[in-house]
Amino acid sequence: MTQEKTNNIEIDLGQFFRSLVKGLKGLLKLLIKALLFYKKKWVLFSILFILGAIGGYFIEKALVLNKRHKQEIILAPKYSTIPYIYDFVENLNIKFKDKLFLKEIDLHSSDLKYLKKVTIEPILESKDVLDKLQIIYPGQNYFNKFMDGYEDEVLKSEKYKSFFKNHKLTLVFKNENKNNAKISKQLLSFISANQYYAKELSLIQKQTKSDLEKNKNTLVFIEDYLDRLNKNPISESKDVIVLGDESKIPTIASLIDKKAFLLGTINDQEKILQLDTNLVDVIDYGNIVRDALGIHKRLIVLLPVFLCFFVSFVFLIKNSSKKLENFINN
């Protein structure tokens, strides 16, 4: 019984290998026939490939470049508005379907007819991240550690978005229309009119103005004291001022350092009062221009391949029909 099973297994394996060899021979024969066919028809397929590449170029040019327009706006969000702005832009597809929202921003559905998409992304500057880390972790050097792991895709993640000062708002349109420019204007107006952040802006401006006045008064006091010491050094031991802990008597060096610190702080506060008066500053309000993206080159390759495949398929059907007809006749 065991011997019979062994013989059956050997017969099955033998049939399997013979079938495998036969199949490989048939595949090799088919491959050789295909090579001989393309060798015989190489002029035809060369012409098809060249014509397909030229046709693919002009088709892509007509479909891509002539029907896309783009507006790029460089923004500088202030304070803590970056998460709000990103969330607002990323949910515009849903918001644009709401008639009440469109009415609120003074837009009509017809204004959005040619709008394809709206995106926002940070303008990557490693210095912005380093400055932010220095503020969060003062006195620690993150420069080398950060630069070793510097990757654009990582910096575009949610973790680093609020680190960057400038961001690019992009509106892509399917076609040119006089109402396209209105969309970006209304969106920016709506963002800048947010009541919560407007109140926060007002409060920060008010507090900064108050702190600026105090720092200026302190600076005047220190400068006056240093001037009196310069004119009458002997009186340094008699005129004593105490800043902070009463157990520490300030020196001329510490007062000079304090003066330098106050000057830097005052400069920063004056910048806030002069420059940070809006929730979002527009650094560059770009015009709507024809999309500068180049040819993707997909059709330049795909169209010739398709033409060659189609012609090969036609020859295959024609040849198969002849063989089938001969088989029927015989």
XYZ file of C-alpha atoms in Angstrom:
330
model
C 0.000 0.000 0.000
C 2.822 2.389 0.952
C 4.776 1.530 -2.199
C 1.706 2.305 -4.335
C 1.290 5.752 -2.712
C 4.976 6.499 -3.303
C 4.639 5.597 -6.983
C 1.562 7.798 -7.340
C 3.418 10.753 -5.780
C 6.360 10.238 -8.143
C 3.976 10.101 -11.141
C 2.214 13.312 -9.984
C 5.517 15.162 -9.512
C 6.705 13.973 -12.906
C 3.536 15.229 -14.591
C 3.827 18.535 -12.721
C 7.410 19.173 -13.850
C 6.613 18.128 -17.436
C 3.653 20.576 -17.445
C 5.852 23.294 -15.972
C 8.556 22.794 -18.600
C 5.932 22.762 -21.361
C 4.427 26.009 -20.041
C 7.837 27.698 -19.860
C 8.592 26.631 -23.411
C 5.253 28.028 -24.577
C 5.929 31.324 -22.756
C 9.415 31.552 -24.249
C 8.026 30.836 -27.717
C 5.394 33.572 -27.227
C 8.047 36.040 -26.095
C 10.205 35.295 -29.128
C 7.212 35.773 -31.449
C 6.449 39.131 -29.811
C 10.051 40.300 -30.217
C 10.094 39.251 -33.864
C 6.775 41.046 -34.417
C 8.018 44.323 -32.920
C 11.298 43.989 -34.808
C 9.353 43.645 -38.037
C 7.056 46.594 -37.220
C 9.606 48.873 -35.492
C 9.095 51.742 -37.947
C 5.337 51.780 -37.332
C 5.677 51.738 -33.554
C 8.407 54.399 -33.589
C 6.073 56.722 -35.515
C 3.213 55.913 -33.114
C 5.415 56.665 -30.100
C 6.587 60.009 -31.481
C 3.087 61.086 -32.517
C 1.700 59.962 -29.142
C 4.335 61.945 -27.211
C 3.622 65.107 -29.232
C -0.141 64.637 -28.832
C 0.233 63.987 -25.092
C 2.228 67.208 -24.652
C -0.377 69.401 -26.353
C -3.286 67.669 -24.596
C -1.680 68.236 -21.166
C -0.903 71.822 -22.059
C -4.520 72.432 -23.050
C -6.040 70.655 -20.037
C -3.667 71.781 -17.278
C -2.073 75.139 -18.012
C -4.875 76.914 -19.832
C -7.585 76.165 -17.295
C -5.943 76.784 -13.912
C -5.351 80.083 -12.153
C -3.829 80.647 -8.764
C -3.597 83.364 -6.116
C -0.936 83.179 -3.405
C -1.195 85.439 -0.347
C 1.551 85.647 2.291
C 0.067 86.100 5.780
C 1.578 86.868 9.172
C -0.964 85.758 11.827
C -0.595 87.465 15.195
C -0.782 86.121 18.726
C -2.575 82.748 18.986
C -4.673 82.916 15.790
C -2.739 80.291 13.778
C -4.772 77.222 14.914
C -8.003 79.164 14.322
C -6.972 80.208 10.789
C -5.848 76.697 9.803
C -9.041 75.140 11.139
C -11.110 77.753 9.296
C -9.383 77.170 5.941
C -9.382 73.370 6.229
C -13.157 73.357 6.811
C -14.070 75.760 3.996
C -15.383 72.954 1.781
C -18.092 72.318 4.361
C -18.692 75.982 5.141
C -19.181 76.911 1.484
C -22.217 74.618 1.371
C -23.889 76.665 4.118
C -25.975 79.512 2.667
C -25.991 81.361 5.994
C -22.193 81.342 6.086
C -21.991 82.621 2.501
C -24.391 85.408 3.403
C -22.303 86.258 6.473
C -19.135 86.714 4.417
C -21.029 88.482 1.604
C -20.507 85.777 -1.035
C -22.904 83.927 -3.308
C -22.661 80.358 -4.563
C -22.135 81.743 -8.074
C -18.952 83.474 -6.841
C -17.514 80.045 -6.024
C -18.267 78.591 -9.444
C -14.632 78.428 -10.554
C -12.991 77.930 -7.146
C -11.228 74.562 -7.069
C -9.547 74.560 -3.644
C -8.168 76.729 -0.834
C -5.080 75.650 1.094
C -2.745 77.124 3.707
C 0.746 76.025 4.678
C 3.634 77.454 6.715
C 6.589 79.085 5.026
C 9.393 77.004 6.485
C 12.128 78.974 8.220
C 14.372 77.068 10.646
C 15.168 80.346 12.431
C 11.502 80.756 13.391
C 11.517 77.366 15.120
C 14.797 78.074 16.896
C 13.530 81.462 18.119
C 10.364 79.830 19.438
C 12.302 77.094 21.235
C 14.550 79.731 22.756
C 11.479 81.509 24.160
C 9.979 78.276 25.530
C 13.284 76.971 26.909
C 15.440 80.045 27.687
C 19.155 79.481 28.080
C 19.159 76.099 26.315
C 20.839 75.513 22.969
C 18.594 73.580 20.574
C 20.362 74.623 17.375
C 22.481 71.516 16.679
C 19.818 69.061 17.846
C 17.179 70.700 15.663
C 19.293 70.995 12.518
C 20.302 67.312 12.726
C 16.650 66.288 12.492
C 15.517 68.987 10.082
C 12.872 67.619 7.692
C 10.345 69.709 5.784
C 7.526 67.188 6.191
C 8.024 67.114 9.969
C 8.027 70.906 10.177
C 4.702 71.065 8.310
C 3.080 68.948 11.010
C 0.653 70.316 13.572
C 3.405 70.481 16.211
C 5.384 73.225 14.460
C 2.702 75.235 12.617
C 2.476 77.893 15.333
C 6.277 78.317 15.342
C 6.432 79.971 11.927
C 5.813 83.672 11.399
C 4.610 83.639 7.786
C 2.086 81.362 6.072
C 0.956 81.003 2.446
C -2.759 81.029 1.618
C -3.360 79.586 -1.867
C -6.576 79.778 -3.889
C -6.754 77.675 -7.068
C -9.392 78.436 -9.720
C -10.532 76.290 -12.639
C -10.919 79.288 -14.896
C -10.602 83.052 -14.988
C -13.524 85.081 -13.613
C -13.989 88.654 -12.422
C -15.442 87.457 -9.073
C -12.428 85.264 -8.188
C -10.535 88.112 -6.485
C -13.514 88.827 -4.250
C -13.260 85.461 -2.487
C -9.857 85.993 -0.839
C -10.801 89.535 0.181
C -13.980 88.374 1.941
C -12.256 85.431 3.627
C -9.517 87.628 5.092
C -12.079 90.174 6.260
C -14.049 87.452 8.033
C -10.930 86.085 9.764
C -9.862 89.556 10.924
C -13.321 90.288 12.332
C -13.300 87.435 14.870
C -14.699 88.961 18.074
C -12.812 86.775 20.558
C -9.378 87.426 19.087
C -10.248 91.095 18.547
C -10.854 91.428 22.311
C -7.608 89.596 23.042
C -5.762 91.951 20.676
C -7.267 94.999 22.378
C -6.290 93.710 25.821
C -2.710 92.928 24.776
C -2.323 96.374 23.211
C -3.629 97.997 26.385
C -1.318 95.991 28.662
C 1.676 96.584 26.411
C 1.062 100.322 26.417
C 0.907 100.366 30.220
C 4.076 98.265 30.573
C 5.864 100.475 28.064
C 5.191 103.597 30.126
C 6.473 101.892 33.294
C 9.621 100.656 31.578
C 10.312 104.105 30.157
C 9.986 105.668 33.617
C 12.328 103.055 35.079
C 14.819 103.673 32.267
C 14.756 107.428 32.938
C 15.366 106.774 36.643
C 18.361 104.474 35.947
C 19.860 106.875 33.397
C 19.481 109.774 35.836
C 21.118 107.797 38.634
C 24.013 106.667 36.409
C 24.474 110.261 35.232
C 24.712 111.497 38.830
C 27.231 108.755 39.655
C 29.288 109.743 36.628
C 29.366 113.372 37.738
C 29.986 112.637 41.437
C 31.540 109.123 41.939
C 32.212 109.745 45.646
C 28.496 109.820 46.426
C 28.047 106.221 45.179
C 28.260 104.865 48.726
C 25.729 107.431 50.030
C 23.074 107.124 47.298
C 21.865 103.541 47.335
C 18.945 102.208 45.350
C 17.544 98.702 45.654
C 15.964 96.850 42.718
C 14.212 93.611 43.667
C 15.624 91.905 46.772
C 16.546 94.453 49.444
C 19.519 92.304 50.497
C 21.195 92.997 47.153
C 22.706 96.404 46.581
C 22.951 97.169 42.844
C 26.288 97.931 41.240
C 27.028 100.176 38.296
C 27.517 97.074 36.125
C 24.132 95.617 37.116
C 22.442 98.956 36.410
C 24.040 99.090 32.952
C 22.792 95.530 32.272
C 19.337 96.524 33.480
C 19.396 99.536 31.165
C 20.322 97.356 28.159
C 17.527 94.901 29.035
C 14.981 97.718 29.311
C 16.037 99.171 25.967
C 15.453 95.803 24.284
C 12.107 95.355 26.021
C 10.975 98.865 25.107
C 11.898 98.282 21.453
C 9.871 95.050 21.399
C 6.877 96.729 23.046
C 6.966 99.641 20.599
C 7.001 97.126 17.703
C 3.911 95.439 19.153
C 2.064 98.753 19.448
C 3.040 99.865 15.940
C 3.026 96.625 13.934
C 0.730 94.172 15.713
C -2.473 96.160 15.367
C -4.292 93.511 13.277
C -5.084 89.856 13.855
C -3.563 88.999 10.477
C -1.063 91.089 8.535
C -0.923 90.616 4.766
C 2.752 90.574 3.766
C 2.066 90.071 0.063
C -1.401 90.183 -1.506
C -0.681 88.343 -4.728
C -2.723 88.780 -7.893
C -4.549 85.924 -9.612
C -2.226 84.575 -12.275
C -2.172 81.609 -14.620
C -0.868 78.606 -12.740
C 2.874 78.359 -13.305
C 2.977 74.584 -12.801
C 4.762 72.795 -15.610
C 3.638 69.863 -17.704
C 3.307 66.757 -15.515
C 4.567 64.561 -18.412
C 2.135 61.774 -17.617
C 0.290 61.913 -20.948
C 3.558 62.345 -22.828
C 4.406 58.785 -21.764
C 0.959 57.246 -21.302
C -0.492 58.238 -24.692
C 2.323 56.643 -26.787
C 2.156 53.490 -24.637
C -1.613 53.348 -25.097
C -1.335 53.777 -28.899
C 1.303 51.052 -29.160
C -0.750 48.725 -26.962
C -3.912 49.404 -28.985
C -2.216 48.730 -32.338
C -0.630 45.574 -30.931
C -4.048 44.431 -29.731
C -5.524 45.055 -33.217
C -2.792 42.926 -34.837
C -3.347 40.213 -32.207
C -7.095 40.106 -32.912
C -6.447 40.066 -36.670
C -3.942 37.211 -36.359
C -6.207 35.253 -34.019
C -9.115 35.663 -36.444
C -7.044 34.190 -39.270
C -5.999 31.208 -37.155
C -9.584 30.639 -36.009
C -10.799 30.807 -39.640
C -8.158 28.282 -40.744
C -9.071 26.002 -37.861
C -12.769 26.101 -38.822
C -12.019 25.457 -42.504
C -9.797 22.500 -41.675
